[in-house]
PDB file of C-alpha atoms and ligand atoms in Angstrom:
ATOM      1  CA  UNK A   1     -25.955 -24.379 -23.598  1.00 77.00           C
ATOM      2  CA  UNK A   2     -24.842 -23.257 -20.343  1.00 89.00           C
ATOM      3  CA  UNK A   3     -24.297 -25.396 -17.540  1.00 91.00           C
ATOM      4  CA  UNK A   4     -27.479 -26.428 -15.329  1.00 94.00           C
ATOM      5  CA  UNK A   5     -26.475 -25.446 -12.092  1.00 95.00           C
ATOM      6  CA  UNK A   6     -29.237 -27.581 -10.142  1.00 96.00           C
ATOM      7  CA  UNK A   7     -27.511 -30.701 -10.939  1.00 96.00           C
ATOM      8  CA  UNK A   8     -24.119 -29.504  -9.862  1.00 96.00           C
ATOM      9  CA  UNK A   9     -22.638 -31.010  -6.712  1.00 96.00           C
ATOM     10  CA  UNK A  10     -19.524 -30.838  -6.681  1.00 96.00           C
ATOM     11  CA  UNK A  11     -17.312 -27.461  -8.040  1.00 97.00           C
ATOM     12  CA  UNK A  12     -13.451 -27.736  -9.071  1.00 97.00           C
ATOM     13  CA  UNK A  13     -12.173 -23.863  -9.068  1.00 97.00           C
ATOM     14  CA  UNK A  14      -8.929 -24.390 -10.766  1.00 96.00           C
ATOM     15  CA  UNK A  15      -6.169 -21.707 -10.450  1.00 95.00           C
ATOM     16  CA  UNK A  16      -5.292 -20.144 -13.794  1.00 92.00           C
ATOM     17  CA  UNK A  17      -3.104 -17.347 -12.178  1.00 88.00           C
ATOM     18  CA  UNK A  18       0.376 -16.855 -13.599  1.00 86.00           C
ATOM     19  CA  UNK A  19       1.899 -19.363 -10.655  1.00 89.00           C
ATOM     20  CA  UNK A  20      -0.137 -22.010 -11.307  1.00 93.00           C
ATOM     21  CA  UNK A  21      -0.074 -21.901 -15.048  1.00 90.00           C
ATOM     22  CA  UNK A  22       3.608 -22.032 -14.657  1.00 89.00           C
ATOM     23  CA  UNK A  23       3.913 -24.996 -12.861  1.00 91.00           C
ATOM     24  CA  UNK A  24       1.088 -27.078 -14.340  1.00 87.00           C
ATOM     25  CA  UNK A  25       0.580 -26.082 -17.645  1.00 82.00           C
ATOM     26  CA  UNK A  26      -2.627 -26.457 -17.345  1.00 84.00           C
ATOM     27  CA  UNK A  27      -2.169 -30.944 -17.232  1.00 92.00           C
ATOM     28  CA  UNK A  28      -4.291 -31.096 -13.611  1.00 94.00           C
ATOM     29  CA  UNK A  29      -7.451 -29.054 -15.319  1.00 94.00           C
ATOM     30  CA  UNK A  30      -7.347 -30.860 -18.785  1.00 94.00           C
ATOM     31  CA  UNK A  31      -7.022 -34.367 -16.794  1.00 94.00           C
ATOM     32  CA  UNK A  32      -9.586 -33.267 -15.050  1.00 95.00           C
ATOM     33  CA  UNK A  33     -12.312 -32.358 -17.939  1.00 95.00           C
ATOM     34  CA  UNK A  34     -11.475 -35.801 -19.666  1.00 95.00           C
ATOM     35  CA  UNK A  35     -11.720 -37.658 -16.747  1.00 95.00           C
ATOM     36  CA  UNK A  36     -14.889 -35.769 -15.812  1.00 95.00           C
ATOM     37  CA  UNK A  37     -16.286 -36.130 -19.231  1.00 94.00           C
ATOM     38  CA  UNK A  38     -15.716 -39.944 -19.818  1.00 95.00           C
ATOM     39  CA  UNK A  39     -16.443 -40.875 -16.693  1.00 94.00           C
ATOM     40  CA  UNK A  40     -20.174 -39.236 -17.410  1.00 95.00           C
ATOM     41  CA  UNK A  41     -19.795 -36.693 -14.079  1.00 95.00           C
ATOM     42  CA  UNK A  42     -20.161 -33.583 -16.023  1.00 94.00           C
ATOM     43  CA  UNK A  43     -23.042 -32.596 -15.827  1.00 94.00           C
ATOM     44  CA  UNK A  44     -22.818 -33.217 -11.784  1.00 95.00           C
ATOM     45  CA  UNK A  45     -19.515 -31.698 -11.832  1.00 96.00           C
ATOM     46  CA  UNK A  46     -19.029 -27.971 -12.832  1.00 96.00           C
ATOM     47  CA  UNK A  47     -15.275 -26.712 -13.206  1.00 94.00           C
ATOM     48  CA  UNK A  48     -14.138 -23.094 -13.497  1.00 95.00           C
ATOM     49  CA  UNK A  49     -10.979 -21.458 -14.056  1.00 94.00           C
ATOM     50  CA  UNK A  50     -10.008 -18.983 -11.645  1.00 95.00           C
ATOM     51  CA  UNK A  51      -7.266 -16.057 -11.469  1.00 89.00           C
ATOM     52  CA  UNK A  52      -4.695 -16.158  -8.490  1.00 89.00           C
ATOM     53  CA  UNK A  53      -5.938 -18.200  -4.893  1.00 91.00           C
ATOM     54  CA  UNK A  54      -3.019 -16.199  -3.154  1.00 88.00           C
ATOM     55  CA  UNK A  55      -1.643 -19.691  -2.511  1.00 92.00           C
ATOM     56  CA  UNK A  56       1.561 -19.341  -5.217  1.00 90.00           C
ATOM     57  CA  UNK A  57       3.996 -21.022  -3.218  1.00 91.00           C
ATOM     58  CA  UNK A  58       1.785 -24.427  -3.588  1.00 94.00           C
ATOM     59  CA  UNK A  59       0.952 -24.149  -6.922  1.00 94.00           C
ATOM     60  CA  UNK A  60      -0.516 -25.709  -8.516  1.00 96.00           C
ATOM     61  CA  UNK A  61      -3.857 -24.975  -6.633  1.00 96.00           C
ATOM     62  CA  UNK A  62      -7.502 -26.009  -6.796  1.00 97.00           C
ATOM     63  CA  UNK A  63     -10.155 -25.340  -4.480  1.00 97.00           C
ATOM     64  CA  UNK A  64     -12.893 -27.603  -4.229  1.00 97.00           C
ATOM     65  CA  UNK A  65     -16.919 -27.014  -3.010  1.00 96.00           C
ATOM     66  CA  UNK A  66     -18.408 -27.612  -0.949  1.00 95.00           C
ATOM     67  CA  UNK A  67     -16.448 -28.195   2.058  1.00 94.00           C
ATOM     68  CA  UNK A  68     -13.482 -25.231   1.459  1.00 96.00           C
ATOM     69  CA  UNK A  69     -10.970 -27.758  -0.025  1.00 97.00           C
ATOM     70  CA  UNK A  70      -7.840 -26.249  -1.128  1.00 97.00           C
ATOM     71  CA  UNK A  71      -5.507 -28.623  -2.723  1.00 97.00           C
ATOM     72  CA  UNK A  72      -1.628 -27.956  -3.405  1.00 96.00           C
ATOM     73  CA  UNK A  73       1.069 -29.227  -6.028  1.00 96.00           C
ATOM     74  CA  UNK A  74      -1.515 -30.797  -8.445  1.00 96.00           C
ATOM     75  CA  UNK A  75      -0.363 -32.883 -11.058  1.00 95.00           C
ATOM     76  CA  UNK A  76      -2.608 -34.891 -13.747  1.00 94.00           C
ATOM     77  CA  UNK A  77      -2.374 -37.811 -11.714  1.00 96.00           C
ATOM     78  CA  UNK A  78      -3.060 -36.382  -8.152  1.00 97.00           C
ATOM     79  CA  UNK A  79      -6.378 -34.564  -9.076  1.00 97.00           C
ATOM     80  CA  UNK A  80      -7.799 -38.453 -10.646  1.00 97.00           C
ATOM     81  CA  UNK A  81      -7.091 -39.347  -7.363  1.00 97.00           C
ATOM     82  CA  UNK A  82      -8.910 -36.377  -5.458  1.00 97.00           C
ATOM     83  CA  UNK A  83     -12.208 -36.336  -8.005  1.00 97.00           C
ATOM     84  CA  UNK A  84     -12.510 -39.778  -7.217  1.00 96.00           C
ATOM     85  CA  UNK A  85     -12.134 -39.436  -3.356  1.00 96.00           C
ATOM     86  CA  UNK A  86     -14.742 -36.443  -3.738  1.00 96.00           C
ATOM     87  CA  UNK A  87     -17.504 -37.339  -6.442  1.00 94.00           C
ATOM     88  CA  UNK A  88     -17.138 -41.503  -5.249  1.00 92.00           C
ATOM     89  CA  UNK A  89     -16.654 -41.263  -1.435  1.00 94.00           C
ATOM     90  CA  UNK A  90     -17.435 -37.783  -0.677  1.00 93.00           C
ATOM     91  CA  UNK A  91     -14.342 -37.486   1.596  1.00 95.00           C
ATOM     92  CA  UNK A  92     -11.132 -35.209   0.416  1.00 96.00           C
ATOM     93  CA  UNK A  93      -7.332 -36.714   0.214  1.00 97.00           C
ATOM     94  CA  UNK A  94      -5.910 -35.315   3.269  1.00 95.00           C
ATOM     95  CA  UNK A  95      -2.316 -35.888   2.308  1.00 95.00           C
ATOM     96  CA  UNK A  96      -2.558 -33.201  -0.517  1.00 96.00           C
ATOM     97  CA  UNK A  97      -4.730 -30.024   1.397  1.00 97.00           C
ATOM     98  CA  UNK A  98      -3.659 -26.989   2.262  1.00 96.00           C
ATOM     99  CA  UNK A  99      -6.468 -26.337   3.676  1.00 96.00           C
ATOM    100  CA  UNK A 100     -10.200 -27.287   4.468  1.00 96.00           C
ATOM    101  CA  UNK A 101     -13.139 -26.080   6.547  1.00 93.00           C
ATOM    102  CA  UNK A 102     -12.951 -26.348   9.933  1.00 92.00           C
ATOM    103  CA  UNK A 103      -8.843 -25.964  10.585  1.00 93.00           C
ATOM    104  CA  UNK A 104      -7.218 -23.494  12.196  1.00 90.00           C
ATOM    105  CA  UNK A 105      -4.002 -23.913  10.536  1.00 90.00           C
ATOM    106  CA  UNK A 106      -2.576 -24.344   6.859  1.00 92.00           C
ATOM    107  CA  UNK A 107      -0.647 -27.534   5.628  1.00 91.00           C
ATOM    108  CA  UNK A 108       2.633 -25.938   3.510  1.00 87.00           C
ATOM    109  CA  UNK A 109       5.647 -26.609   3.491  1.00 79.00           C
ATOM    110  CA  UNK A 110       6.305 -23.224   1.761  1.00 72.00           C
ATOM    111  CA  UNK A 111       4.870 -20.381   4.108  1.00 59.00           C
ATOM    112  CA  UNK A 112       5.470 -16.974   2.305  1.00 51.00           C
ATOM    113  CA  UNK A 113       7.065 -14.561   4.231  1.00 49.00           C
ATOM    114  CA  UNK A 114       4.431 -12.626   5.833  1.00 52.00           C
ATOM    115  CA  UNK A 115       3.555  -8.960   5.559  1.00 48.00           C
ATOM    116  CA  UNK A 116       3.970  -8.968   9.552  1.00 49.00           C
ATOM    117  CA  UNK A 117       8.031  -9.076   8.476  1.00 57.00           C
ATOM    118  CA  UNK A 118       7.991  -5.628   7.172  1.00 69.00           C
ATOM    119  CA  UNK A 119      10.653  -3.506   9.306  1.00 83.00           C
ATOM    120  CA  UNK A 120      11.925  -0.135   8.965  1.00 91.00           C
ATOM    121  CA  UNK A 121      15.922   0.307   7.771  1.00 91.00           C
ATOM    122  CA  UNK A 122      17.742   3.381   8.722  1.00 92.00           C
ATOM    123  CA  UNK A 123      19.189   4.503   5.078  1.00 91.00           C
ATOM    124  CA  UNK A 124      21.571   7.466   3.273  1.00 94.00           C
ATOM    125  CA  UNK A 125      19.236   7.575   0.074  1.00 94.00           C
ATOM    126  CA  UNK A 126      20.253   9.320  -2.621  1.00 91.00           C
ATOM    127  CA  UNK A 127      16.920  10.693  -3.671  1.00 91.00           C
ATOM    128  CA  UNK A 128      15.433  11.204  -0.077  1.00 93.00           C
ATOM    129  CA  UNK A 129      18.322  11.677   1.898  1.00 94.00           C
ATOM    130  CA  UNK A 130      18.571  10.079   5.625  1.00 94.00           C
ATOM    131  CA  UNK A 131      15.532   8.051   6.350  1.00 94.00           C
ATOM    132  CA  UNK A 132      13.815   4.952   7.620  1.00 93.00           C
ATOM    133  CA  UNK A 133      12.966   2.902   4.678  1.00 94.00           C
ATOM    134  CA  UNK A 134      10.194  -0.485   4.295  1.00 93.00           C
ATOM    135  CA  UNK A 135       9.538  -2.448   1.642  1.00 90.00           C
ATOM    136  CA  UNK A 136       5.688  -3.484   1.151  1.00 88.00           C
ATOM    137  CA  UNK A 137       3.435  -5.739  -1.266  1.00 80.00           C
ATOM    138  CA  UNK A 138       3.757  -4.267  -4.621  1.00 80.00           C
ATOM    139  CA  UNK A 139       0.834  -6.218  -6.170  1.00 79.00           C
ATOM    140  CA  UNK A 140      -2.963  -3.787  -7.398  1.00 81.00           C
ATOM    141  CA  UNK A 141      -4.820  -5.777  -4.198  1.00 83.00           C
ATOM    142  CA  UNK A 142      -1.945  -3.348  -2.118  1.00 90.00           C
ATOM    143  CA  UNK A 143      -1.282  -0.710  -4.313  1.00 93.00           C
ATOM    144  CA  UNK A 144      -4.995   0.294  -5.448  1.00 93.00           C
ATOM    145  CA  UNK A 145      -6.457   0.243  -1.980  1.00 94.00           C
ATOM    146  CA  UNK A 146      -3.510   2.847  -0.952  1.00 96.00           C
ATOM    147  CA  UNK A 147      -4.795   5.153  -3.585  1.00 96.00           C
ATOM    148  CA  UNK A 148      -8.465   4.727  -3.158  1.00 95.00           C
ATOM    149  CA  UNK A 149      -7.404   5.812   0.546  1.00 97.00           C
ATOM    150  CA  UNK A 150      -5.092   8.777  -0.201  1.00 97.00           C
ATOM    151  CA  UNK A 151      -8.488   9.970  -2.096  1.00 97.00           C
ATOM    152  CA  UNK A 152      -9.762  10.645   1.131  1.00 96.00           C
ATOM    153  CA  UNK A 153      -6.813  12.742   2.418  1.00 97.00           C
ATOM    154  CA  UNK A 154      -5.898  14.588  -0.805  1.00 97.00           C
ATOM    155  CA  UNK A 155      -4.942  17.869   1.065  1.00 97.00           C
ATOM    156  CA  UNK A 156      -1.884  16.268   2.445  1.00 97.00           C
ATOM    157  CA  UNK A 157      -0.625  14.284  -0.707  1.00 98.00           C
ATOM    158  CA  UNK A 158       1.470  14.569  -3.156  1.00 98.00           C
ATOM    159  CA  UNK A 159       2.771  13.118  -6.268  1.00 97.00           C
ATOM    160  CA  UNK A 160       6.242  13.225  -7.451  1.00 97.00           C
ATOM    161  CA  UNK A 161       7.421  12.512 -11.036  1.00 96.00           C
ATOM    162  CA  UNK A 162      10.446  11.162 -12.437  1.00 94.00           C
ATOM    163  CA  UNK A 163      11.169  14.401 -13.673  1.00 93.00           C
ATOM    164  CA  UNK A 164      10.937  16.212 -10.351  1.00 93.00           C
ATOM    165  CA  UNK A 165       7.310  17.822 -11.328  1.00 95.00           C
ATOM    166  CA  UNK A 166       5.292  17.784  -7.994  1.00 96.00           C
ATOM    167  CA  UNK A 167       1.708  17.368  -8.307  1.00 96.00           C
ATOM    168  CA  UNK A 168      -0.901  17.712  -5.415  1.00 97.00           C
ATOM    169  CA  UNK A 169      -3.606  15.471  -5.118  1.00 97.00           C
ATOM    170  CA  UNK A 170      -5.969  17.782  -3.672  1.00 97.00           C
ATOM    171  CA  UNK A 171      -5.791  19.640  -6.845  1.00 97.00           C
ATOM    172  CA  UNK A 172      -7.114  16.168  -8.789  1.00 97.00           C
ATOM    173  CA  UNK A 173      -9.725  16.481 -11.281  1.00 97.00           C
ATOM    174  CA  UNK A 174     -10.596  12.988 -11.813  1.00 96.00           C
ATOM    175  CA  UNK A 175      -8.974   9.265 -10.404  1.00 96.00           C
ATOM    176  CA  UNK A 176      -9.729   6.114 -12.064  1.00 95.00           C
ATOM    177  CA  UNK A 177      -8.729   2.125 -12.539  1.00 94.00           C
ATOM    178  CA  UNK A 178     -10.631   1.284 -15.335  1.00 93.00           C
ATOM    179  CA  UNK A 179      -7.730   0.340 -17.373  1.00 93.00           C
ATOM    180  CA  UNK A 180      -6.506  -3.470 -17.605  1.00 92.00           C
ATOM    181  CA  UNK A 181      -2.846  -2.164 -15.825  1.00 94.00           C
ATOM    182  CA  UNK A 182      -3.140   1.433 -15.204  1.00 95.00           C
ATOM    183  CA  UNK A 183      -4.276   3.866 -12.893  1.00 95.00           C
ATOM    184  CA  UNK A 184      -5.089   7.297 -14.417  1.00 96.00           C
ATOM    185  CA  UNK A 185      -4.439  10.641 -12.379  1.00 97.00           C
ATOM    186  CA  UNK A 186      -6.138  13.478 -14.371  1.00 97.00           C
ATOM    187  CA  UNK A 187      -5.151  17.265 -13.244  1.00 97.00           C
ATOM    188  CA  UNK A 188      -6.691  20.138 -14.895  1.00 95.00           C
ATOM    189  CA  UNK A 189      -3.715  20.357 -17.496  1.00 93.00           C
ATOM    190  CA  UNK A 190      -1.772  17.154 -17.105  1.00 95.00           C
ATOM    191  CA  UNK A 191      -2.122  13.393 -16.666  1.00 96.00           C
ATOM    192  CA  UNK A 192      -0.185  10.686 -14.918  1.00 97.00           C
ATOM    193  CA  UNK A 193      -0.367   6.922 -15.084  1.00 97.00           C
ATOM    194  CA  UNK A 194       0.441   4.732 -12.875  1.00 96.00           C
ATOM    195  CA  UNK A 195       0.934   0.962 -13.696  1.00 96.00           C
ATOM    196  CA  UNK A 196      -0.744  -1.387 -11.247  1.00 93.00           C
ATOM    197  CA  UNK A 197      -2.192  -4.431 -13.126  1.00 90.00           C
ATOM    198  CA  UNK A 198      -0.105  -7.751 -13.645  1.00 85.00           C
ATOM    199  CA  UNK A 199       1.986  -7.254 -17.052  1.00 90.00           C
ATOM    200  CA  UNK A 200       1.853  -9.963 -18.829  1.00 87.00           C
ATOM    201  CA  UNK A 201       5.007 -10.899 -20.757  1.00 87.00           C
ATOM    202  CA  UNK A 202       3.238 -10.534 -24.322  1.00 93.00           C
ATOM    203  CA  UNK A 203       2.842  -7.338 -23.548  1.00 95.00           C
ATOM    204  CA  UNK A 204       5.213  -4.421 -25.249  1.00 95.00           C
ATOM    205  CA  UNK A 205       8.125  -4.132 -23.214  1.00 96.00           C
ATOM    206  CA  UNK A 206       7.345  -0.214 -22.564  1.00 96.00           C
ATOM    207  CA  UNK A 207       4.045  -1.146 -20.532  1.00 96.00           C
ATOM    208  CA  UNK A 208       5.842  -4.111 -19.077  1.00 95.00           C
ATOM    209  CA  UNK A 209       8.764  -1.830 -17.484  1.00 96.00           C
ATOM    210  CA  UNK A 210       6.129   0.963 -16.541  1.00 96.00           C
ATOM    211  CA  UNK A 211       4.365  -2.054 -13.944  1.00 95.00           C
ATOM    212  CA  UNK A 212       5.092  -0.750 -10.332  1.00 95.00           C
ATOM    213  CA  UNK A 213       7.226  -3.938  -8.970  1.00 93.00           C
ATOM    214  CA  UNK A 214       9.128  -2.222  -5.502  1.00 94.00           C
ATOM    215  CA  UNK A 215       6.661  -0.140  -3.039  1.00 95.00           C
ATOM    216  CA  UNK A 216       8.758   1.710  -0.313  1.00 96.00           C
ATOM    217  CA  UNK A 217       7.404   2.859   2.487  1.00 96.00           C
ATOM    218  CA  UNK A 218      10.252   6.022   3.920  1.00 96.00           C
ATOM    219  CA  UNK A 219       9.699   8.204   6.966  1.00 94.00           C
ATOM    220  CA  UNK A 220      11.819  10.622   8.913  1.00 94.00           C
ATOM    221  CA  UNK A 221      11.266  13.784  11.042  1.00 91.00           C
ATOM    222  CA  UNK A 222      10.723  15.867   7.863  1.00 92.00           C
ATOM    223  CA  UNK A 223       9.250  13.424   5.482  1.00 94.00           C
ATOM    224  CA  UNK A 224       6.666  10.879   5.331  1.00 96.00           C
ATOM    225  CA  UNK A 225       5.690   9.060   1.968  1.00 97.00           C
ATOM    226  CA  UNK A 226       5.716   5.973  -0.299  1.00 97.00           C
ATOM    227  CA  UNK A 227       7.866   5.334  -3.852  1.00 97.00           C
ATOM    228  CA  UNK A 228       7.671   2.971  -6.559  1.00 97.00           C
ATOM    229  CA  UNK A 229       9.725   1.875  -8.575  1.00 96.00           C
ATOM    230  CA  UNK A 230       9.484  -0.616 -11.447  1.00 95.00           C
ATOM    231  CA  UNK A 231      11.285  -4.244 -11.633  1.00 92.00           C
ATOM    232  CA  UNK A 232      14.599  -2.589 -12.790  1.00 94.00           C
ATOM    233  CA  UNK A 233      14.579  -0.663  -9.995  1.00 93.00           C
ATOM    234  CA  UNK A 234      13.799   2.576 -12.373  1.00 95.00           C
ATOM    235  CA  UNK A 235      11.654   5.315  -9.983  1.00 96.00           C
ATOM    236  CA  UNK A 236       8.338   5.712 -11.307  1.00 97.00           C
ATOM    237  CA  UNK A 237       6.494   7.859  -8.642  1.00 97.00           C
ATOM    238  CA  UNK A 238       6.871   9.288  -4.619  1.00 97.00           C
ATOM    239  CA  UNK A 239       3.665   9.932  -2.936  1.00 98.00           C
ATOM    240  CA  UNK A 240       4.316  11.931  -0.127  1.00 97.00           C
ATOM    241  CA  UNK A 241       2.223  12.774   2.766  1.00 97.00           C
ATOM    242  CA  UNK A 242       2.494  15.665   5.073  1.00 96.00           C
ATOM    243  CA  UNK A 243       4.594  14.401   7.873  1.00 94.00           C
ATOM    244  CA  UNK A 244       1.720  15.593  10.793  1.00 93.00           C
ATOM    245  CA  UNK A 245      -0.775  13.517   8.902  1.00 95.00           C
ATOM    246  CA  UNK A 246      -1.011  10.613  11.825  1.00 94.00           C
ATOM    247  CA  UNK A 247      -4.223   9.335   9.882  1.00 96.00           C
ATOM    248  CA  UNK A 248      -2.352   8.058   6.883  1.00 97.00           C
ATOM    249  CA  UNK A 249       1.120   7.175   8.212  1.00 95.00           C
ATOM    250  CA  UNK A 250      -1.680   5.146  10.812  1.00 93.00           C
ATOM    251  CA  UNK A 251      -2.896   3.677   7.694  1.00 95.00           C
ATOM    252  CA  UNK A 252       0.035   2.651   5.757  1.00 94.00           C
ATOM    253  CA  UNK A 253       1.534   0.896   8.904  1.00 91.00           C
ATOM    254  CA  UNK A 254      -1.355  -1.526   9.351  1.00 89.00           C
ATOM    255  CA  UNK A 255      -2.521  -2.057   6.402  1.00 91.00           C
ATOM    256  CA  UNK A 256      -0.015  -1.521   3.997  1.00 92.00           C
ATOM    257  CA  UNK A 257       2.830  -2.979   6.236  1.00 90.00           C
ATOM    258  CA  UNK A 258       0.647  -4.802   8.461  1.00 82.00           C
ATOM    259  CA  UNK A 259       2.619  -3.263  11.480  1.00 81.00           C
ATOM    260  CA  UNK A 260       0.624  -3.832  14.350  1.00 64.00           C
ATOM    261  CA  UNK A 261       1.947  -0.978  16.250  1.00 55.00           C
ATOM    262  CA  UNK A 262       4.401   1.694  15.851  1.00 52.00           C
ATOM    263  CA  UNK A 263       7.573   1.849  13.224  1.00 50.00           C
ATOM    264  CA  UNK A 264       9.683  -1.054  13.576  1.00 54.00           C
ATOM    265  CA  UNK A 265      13.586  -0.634  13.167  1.00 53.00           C
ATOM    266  CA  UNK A 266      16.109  -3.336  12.883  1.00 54.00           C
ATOM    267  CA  UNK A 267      18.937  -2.313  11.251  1.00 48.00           C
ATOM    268  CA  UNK A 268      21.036   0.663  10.621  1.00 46.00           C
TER     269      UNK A 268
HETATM  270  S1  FES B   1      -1.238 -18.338  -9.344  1.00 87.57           S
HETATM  271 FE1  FES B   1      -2.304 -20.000  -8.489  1.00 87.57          FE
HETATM  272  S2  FES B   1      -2.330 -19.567  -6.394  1.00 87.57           S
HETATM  273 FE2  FES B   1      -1.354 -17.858  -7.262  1.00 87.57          FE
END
């Protein structure tokens, strides 16, 4: 029988993303559920696996309701300690939150380098010749939302192939993410993938490689446009866009680079 949520007060989301599952193997959740269960708080206690909190770098994570608790580095012992603080005091351990309602700043000692970072790199390519080159996010949440938004500029995209073959967008037929990893492109006679979704390593090697793991953001006075390329540094695909098109070079700049204004430079 499912759980009755009217007797649930407190929530434990536990992250089950590839990060956390690394470093905990799941211990924190399974300490949890016994302690939960013989302790005779389960059925005021609900706890749900989630996927990635975006919080990698303190993983283990957990996030508990209500009150916006996110707790870092959990271990089996550490998350006795914060059920009890929670379910017996109705207070959180300080010492091991990243966050919780109300603060304006994070507690981590391990801040990711942020997307605000991204700069432009003047570059002798050998595929695209002399340009201004940035690396982005490479992860679906990034690299989906691009797409979705090229959708609504198709006349001034294009796809490249690894084998040179140039497709336009506005010529698309259909455009879907329905797939666990892949993005389809349908034209009237041809199809293209493109491999956004987390590969896990049980999958075949093939799909694994085909996983878009370097986005690269390249202007100059001719070109403007984006390339992937997978985690061996293989090309996949170049989207370009037509170089007057302020609208999406606008668009990849804040939101794909988070750029705040203009094209940064830093190096030659
Ligand atoms: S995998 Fe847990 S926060 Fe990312």
């Amino acid at each position: 029988m499912g759980k009755d949520l009217t007797k649930v007060e407190t929530t434990f989301y536990f992250c089950d993303g590839g990060s956390c599952r690394k470093a905990s193997r799941d211990l924190p959740l399974r300490s949890a559920q016994a302690y939960l269960r013989n302790e005779q708080l389960w059925e005021n206690t609900h706890n749900v696996r989630t996927r990635c909190n975006g919080r990698c770098e303190d993983a283990p994570t957990c996030i508990i309701q209500p009150g916006n608790y996110w707790y870092k580095h959990l271990d089996s012992v550490k998350i006795i300690e914060i059920i009890k603080s929670h379910v017996e005091e109705n207070k959180p351990v300080s010492e091991y939150l990243i966050f919780q309602e109300g603060w304006v700043q994070m507690e981590s000692e391990k801040g990711r380098p942020s997307a605000k970072d991204s700069f432009f790199v003047e570059k002798e390519d050998d595929e695209l010749g002399e340009v201004f080159l940035a690396r982005s996010f490479t992860s679906d949440q990034y690299t989906y939302p691009l797409l979705v938004f090229l959708m609504s500029h198709k006349e001034d995209v294009s796809i490249t192939e690894p084998s040179g073959k140039i497709l336009q967008f506005k010529n698309l037929k259909h455009f879907e993410y329905v797939d666990t990893y892949k993005a389809k492109l349908e034209w009237e006679k041809h199809n293209f993938e493109i491999t956004l979704g987390l590969v896990p390593k049980t999958e075949p090697l093939v799909l694994q490689q085909s996983k878009v793991s370097f986005t690269e953001f390249f202007y100059s006075q001719q070109k403007r446009g984006v390339r992937f390329k997978n985690k061996l540094g293989k090309h996949l695909c170049t989207l370009m866009f037509a170089p007057d098109n302020d609208t999406i070079w606008d668009y990849c700049l804040k939101v794909q680079l988070n750029m705040l204004s203009g094209e940064r430079i830093v190096e030659k």
